[in-house]
mmCIF file of N, CA and C in Angstrom:
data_model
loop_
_atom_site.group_PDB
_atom_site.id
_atom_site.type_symbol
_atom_site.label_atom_id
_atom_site.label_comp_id
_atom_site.label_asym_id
_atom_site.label_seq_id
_atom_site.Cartn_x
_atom_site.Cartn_y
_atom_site.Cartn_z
ATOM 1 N N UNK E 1 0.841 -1.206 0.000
ATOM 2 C CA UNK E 1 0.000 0.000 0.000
ATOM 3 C C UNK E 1 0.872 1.251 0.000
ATOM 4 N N UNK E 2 1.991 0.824 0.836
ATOM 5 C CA UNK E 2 3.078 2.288 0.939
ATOM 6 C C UNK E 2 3.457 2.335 -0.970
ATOM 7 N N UNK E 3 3.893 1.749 -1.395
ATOM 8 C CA UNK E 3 4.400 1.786 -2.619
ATOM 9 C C UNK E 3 2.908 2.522 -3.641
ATOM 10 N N UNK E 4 2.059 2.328 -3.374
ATOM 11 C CA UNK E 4 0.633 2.466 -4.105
ATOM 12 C C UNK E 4 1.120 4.447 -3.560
ATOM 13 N N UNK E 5 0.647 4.388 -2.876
ATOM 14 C CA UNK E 5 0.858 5.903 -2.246
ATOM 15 C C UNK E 5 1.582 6.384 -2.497
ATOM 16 N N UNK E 6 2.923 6.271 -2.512
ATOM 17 C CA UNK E 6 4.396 7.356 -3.391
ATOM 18 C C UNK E 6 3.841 7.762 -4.604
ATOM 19 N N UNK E 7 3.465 6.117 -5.262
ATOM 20 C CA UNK E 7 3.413 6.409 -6.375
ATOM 21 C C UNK E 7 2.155 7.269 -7.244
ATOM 22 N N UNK E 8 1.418 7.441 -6.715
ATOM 23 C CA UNK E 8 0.056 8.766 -6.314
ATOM 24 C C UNK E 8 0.392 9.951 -6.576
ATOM 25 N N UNK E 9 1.330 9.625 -5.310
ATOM 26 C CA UNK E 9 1.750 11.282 -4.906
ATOM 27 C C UNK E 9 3.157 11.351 -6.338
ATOM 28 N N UNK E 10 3.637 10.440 -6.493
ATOM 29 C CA UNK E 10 4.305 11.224 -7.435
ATOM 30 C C UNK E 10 3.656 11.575 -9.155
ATOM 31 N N UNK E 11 2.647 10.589 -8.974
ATOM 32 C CA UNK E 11 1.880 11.274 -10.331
ATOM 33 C C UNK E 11 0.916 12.512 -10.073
ATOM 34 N N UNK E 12 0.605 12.956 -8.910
ATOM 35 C CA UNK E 12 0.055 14.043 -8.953
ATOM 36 C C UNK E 12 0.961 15.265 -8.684
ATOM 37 N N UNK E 13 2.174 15.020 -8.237
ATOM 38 C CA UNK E 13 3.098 16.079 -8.499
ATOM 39 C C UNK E 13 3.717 16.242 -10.094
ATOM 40 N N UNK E 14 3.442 15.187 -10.685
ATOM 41 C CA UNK E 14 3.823 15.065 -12.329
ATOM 42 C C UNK E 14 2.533 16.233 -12.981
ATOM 43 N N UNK E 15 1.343 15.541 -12.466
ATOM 44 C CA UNK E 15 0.285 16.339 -13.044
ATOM 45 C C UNK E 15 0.376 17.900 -13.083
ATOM 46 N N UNK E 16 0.577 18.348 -11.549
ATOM 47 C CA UNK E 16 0.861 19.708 -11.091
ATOM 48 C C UNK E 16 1.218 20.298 -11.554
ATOM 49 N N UNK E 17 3.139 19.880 -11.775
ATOM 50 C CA UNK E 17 3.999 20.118 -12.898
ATOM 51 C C UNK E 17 3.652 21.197 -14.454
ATOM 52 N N UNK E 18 2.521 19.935 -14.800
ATOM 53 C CA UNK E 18 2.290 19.890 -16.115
ATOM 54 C C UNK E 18 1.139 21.091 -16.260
ATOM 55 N N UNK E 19 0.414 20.907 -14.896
ATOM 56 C CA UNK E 19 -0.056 22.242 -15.498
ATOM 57 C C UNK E 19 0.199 23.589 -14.671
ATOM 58 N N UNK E 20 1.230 23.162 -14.418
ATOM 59 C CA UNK E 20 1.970 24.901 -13.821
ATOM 60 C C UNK E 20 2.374 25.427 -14.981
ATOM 61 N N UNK E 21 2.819 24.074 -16.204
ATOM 62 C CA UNK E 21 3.809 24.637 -17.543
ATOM 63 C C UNK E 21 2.642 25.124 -18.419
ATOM 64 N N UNK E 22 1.428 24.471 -18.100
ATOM 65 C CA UNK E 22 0.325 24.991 -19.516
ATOM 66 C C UNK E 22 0.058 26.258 -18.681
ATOM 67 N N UNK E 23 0.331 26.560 -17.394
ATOM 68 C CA UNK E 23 -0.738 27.971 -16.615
ATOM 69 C C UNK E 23 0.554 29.137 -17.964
ATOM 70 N N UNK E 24 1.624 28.707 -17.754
ATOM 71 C CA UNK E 24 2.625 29.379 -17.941
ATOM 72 C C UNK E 24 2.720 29.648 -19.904
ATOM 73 N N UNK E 25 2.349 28.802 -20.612
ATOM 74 C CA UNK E 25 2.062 28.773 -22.009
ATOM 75 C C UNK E 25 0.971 29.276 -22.316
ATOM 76 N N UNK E 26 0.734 30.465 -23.423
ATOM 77 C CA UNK E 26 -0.759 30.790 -23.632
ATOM 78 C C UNK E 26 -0.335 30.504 -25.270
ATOM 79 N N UNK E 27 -1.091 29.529 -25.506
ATOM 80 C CA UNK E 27 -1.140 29.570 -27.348
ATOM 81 C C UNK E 27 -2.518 29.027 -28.140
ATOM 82 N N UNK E 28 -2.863 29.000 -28.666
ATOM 83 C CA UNK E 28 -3.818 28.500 -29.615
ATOM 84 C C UNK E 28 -4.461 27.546 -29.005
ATOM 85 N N UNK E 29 -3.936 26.377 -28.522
ATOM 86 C CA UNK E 29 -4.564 24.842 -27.764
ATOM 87 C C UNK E 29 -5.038 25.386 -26.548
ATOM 88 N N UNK E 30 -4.999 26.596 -25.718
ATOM 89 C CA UNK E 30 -5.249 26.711 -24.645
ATOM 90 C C UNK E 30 -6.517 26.453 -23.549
ATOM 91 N N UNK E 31 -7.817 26.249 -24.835
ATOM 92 C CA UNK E 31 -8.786 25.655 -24.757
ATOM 93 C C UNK E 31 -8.571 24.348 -24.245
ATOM 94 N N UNK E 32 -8.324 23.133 -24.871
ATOM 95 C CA UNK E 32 -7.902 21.803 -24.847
ATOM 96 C C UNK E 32 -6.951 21.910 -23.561
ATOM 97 N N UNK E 33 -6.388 22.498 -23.102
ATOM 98 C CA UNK E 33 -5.519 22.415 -22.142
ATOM 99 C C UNK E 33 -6.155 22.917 -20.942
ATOM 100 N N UNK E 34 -7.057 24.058 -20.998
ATOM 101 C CA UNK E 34 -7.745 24.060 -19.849
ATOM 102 C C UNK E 34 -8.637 23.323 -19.861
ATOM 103 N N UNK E 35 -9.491 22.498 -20.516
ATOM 104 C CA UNK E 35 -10.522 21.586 -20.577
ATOM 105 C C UNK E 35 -9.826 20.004 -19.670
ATOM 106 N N UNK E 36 -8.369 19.758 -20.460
ATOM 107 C CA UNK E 36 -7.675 18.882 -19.592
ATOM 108 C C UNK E 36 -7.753 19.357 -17.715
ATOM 109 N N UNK E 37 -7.259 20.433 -17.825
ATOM 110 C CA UNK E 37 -6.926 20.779 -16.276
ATOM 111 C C UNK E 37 -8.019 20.574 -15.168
ATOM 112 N N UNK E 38 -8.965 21.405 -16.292
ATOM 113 C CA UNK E 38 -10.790 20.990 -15.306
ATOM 114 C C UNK E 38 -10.626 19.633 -15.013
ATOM 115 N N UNK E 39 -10.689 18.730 -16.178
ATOM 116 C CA UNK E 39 -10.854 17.495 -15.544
ATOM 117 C C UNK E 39 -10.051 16.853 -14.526
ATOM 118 N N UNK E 40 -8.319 17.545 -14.420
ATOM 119 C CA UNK E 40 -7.957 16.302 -13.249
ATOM 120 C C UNK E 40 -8.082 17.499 -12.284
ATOM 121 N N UNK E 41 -9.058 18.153 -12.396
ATOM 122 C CA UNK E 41 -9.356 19.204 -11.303
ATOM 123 C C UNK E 41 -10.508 18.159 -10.985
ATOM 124 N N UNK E 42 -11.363 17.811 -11.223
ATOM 125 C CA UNK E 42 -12.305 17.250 -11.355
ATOM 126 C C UNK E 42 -12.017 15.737 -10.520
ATOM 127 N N UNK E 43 -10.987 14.881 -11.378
ATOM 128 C CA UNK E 43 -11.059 13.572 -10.766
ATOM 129 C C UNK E 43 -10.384 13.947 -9.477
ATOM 130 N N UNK E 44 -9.426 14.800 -8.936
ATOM 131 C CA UNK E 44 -8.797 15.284 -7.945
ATOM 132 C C UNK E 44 -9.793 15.136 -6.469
ATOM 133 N N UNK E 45 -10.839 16.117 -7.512
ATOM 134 C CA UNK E 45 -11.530 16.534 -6.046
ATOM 135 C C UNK E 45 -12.954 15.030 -5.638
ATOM 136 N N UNK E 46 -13.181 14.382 -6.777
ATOM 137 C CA UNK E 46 -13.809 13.291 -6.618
ATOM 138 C C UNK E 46 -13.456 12.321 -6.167
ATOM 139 N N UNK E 47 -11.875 12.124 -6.014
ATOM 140 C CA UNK E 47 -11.300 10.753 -5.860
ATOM 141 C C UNK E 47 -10.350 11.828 -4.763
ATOM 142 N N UNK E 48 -10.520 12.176 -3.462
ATOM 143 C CA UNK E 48 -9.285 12.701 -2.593
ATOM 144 C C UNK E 48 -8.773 11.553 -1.732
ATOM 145 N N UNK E 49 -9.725 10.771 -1.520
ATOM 146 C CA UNK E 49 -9.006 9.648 -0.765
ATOM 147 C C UNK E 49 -7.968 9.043 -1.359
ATOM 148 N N UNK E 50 -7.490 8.862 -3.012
ATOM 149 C CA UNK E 50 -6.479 7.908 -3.506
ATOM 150 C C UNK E 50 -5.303 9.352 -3.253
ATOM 151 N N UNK E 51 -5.390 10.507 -3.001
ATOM 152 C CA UNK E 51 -4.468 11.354 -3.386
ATOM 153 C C UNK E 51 -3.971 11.599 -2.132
ATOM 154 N N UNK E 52 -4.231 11.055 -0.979
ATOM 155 C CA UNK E 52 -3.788 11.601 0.323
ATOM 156 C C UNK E 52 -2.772 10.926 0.739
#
């Protein structure tokens, strides 16, 4: 279970990451990229128990 959990937390610091770099990019796709973000905004706040 410990191993399940790092590995969580390190894909949601991957996620983070990724969209600190799209907050930081404004181009053409920016639609599609905030539409992405909603959603793991979305599974984030639906699923907090796997992220803790």
């Amino acid at each position: 279970m410990n191993i399940v959990k790092r590995l969580m937390k390190g894909i949601i610091k991957g996620v983070r990451e990724v969209l600190r770099y799209i907050d930081a990019v404004d181009s053409e796709e920016s639609d599609i990229f905030n539409f992405l973000k909603e959603k793991m905004k979305i599974n984030i706040e639906v699923h907090p128990q796997i992220f803790c």
